[in-house]
mmCIF file of C-alpha atoms in Angstrom:
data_model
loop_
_atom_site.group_PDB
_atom_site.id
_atom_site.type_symbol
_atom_site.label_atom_id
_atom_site.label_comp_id
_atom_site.label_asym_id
_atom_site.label_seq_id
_atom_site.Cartn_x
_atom_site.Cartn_y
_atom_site.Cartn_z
ATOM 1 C CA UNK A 1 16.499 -22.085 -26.606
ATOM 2 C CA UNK A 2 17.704 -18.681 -26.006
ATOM 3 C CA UNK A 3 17.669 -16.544 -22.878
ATOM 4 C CA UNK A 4 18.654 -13.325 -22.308
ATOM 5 C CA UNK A 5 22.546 -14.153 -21.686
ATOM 6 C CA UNK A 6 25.121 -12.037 -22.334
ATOM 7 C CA UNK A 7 25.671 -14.659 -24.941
ATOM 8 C CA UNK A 8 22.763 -14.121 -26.797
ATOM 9 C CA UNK A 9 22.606 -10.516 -26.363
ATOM 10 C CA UNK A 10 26.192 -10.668 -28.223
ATOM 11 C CA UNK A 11 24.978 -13.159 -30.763
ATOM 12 C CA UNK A 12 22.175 -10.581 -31.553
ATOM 13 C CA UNK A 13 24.814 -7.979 -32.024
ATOM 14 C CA UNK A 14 27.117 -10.137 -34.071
ATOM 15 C CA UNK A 15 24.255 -11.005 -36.202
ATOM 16 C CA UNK A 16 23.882 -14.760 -35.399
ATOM 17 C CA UNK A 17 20.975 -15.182 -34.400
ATOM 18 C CA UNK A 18 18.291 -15.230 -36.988
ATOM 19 C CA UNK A 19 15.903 -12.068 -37.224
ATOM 20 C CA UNK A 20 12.852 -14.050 -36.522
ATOM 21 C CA UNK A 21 14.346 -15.419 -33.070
ATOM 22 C CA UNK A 22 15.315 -11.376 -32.310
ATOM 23 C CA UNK A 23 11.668 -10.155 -33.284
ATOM 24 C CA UNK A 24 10.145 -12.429 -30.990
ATOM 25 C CA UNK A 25 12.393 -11.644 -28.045
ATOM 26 C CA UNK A 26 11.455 -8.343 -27.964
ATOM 27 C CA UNK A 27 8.126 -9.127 -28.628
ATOM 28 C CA UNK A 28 7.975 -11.643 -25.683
ATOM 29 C CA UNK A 29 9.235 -8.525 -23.011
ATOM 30 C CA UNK A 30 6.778 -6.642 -24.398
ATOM 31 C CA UNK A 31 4.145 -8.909 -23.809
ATOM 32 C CA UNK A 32 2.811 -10.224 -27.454
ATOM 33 C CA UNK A 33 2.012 -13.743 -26.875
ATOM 34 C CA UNK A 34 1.090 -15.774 -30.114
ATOM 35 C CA UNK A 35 -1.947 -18.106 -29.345
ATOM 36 C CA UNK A 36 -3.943 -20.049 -32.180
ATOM 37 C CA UNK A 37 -6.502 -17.163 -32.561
ATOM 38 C CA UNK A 38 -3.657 -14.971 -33.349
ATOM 39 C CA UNK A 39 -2.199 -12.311 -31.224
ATOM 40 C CA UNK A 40 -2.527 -12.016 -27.642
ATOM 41 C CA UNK A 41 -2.341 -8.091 -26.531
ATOM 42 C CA UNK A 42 -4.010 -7.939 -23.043
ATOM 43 C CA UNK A 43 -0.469 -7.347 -21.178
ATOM 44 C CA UNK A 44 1.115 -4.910 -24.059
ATOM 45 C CA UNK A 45 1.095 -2.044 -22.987
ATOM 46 C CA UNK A 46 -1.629 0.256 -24.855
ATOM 47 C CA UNK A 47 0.954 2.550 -26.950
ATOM 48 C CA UNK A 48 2.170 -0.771 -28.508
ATOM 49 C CA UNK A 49 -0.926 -2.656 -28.801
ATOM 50 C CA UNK A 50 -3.366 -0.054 -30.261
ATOM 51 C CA UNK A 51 -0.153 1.304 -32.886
ATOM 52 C CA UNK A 52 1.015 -2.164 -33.344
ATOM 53 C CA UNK A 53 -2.092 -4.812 -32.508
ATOM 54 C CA UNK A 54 0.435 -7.452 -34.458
ATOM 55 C CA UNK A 55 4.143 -7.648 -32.508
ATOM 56 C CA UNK A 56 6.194 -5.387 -35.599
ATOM 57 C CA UNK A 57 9.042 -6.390 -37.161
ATOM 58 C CA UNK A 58 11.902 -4.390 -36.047
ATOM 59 C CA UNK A 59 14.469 -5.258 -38.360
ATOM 60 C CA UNK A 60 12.040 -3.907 -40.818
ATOM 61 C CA UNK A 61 10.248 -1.591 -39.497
ATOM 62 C CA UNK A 62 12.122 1.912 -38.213
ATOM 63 C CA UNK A 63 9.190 3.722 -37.363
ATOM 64 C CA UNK A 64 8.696 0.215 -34.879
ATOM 65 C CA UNK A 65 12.317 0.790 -33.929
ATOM 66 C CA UNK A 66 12.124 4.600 -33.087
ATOM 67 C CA UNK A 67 9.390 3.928 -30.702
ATOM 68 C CA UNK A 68 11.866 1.037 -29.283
ATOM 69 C CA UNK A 69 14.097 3.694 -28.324
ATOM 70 C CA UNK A 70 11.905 5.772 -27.061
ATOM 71 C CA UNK A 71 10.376 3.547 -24.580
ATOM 72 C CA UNK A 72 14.296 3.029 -23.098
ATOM 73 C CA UNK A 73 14.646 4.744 -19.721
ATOM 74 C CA UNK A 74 17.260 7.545 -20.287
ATOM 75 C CA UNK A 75 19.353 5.783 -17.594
ATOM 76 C CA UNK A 76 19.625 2.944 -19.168
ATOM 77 C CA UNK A 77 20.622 4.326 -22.856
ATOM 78 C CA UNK A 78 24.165 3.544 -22.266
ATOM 79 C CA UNK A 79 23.925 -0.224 -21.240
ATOM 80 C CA UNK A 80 25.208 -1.373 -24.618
ATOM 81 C CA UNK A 81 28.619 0.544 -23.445
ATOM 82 C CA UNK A 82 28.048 -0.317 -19.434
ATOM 83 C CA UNK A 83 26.936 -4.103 -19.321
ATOM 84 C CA UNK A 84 28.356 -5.378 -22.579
ATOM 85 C CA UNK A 85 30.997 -2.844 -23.269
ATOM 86 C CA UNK A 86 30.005 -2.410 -26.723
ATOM 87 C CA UNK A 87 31.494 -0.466 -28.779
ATOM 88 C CA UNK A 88 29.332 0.359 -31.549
ATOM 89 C CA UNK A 89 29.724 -0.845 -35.159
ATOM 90 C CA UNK A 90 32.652 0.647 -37.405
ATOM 91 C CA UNK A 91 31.656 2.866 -40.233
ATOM 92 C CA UNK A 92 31.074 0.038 -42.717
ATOM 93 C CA UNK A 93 28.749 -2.200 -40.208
ATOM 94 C CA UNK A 94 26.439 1.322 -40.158
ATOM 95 C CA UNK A 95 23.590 0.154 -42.154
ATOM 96 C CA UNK A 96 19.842 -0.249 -40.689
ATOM 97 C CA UNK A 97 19.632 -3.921 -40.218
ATOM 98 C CA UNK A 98 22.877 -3.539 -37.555
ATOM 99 C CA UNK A 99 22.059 -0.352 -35.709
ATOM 100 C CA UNK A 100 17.907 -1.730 -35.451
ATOM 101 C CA UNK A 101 19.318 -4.583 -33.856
ATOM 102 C CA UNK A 102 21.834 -2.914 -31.127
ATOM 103 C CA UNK A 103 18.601 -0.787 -30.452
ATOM 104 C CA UNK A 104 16.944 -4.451 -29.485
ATOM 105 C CA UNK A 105 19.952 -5.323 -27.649
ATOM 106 C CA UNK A 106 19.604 -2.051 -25.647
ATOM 107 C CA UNK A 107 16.216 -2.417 -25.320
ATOM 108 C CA UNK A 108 16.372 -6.289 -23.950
ATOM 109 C CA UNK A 109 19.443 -5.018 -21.205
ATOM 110 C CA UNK A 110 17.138 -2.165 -20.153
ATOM 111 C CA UNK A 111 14.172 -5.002 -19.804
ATOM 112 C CA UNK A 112 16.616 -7.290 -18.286
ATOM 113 C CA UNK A 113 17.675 -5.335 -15.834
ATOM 114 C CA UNK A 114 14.028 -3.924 -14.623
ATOM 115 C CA UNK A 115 12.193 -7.360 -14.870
ATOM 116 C CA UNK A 116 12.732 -11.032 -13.252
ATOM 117 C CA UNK A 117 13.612 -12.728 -16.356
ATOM 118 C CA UNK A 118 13.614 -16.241 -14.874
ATOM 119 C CA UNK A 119 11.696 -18.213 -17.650
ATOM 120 C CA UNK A 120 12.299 -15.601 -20.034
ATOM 121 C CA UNK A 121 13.697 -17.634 -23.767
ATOM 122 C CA UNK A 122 12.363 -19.047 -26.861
#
């Protein structure tokens, strides 16, 4: 089970955690909930669930990713540095897969830090 820990948030960064578990993290904060029928969207909000009526896959996906970023408050942009002090990949870690998921990592503080997240872990 994984919660949104400092721990995991690092294992996401580290790349330890499998892309699958990261996808549906993010997907869980934004409110995709997988039911037999398929994909619940009634508490996504409507930017995400009319562009993206399936959860994306972020690792994949940058235009998925770019909206990510977009939907970060711009006063929380810099919790990567501020909560975790990250300090960014070096030149050779600088390849999509990496910075996609420190965007999910930055996107999970921000969501973290503006919702309860009691209950909140695959």
């Amino acid at each position: 089970m994984h919660s949104l820990t400092d721990d995991t948030l690092w294992a996401i960064l580290n790349d330890e955690l499998g892309d699958d578990t990261v996808n549906r993290l993010v997907w869980q904060g934004l409110g995709y909930r997988e039911t037999p029928a398929g994909w619940d969207t009634s508490v996504v909000e409507s930017a995400w669930a009319e562009k993206y009526p399936e959860p994306p896959n972020f690792i994949e996906s940058r235009p998925a990713t770019v909206q990510l970023t977009r939907s970060i408050p711009p006063a929380d942009k810099q919790l990567l540095k501020e909560e975790l002090g990250f300090k960014g990949y070096t030149v050779d870690q600088l390849i999509p897969r990496l910075t996609r998921r420190a965007t999910m990592v930055n996107w999970l503080l921000s969501y973290r830090k503006r919702q309860p997240t009691e209950g909140f872990s695959l």
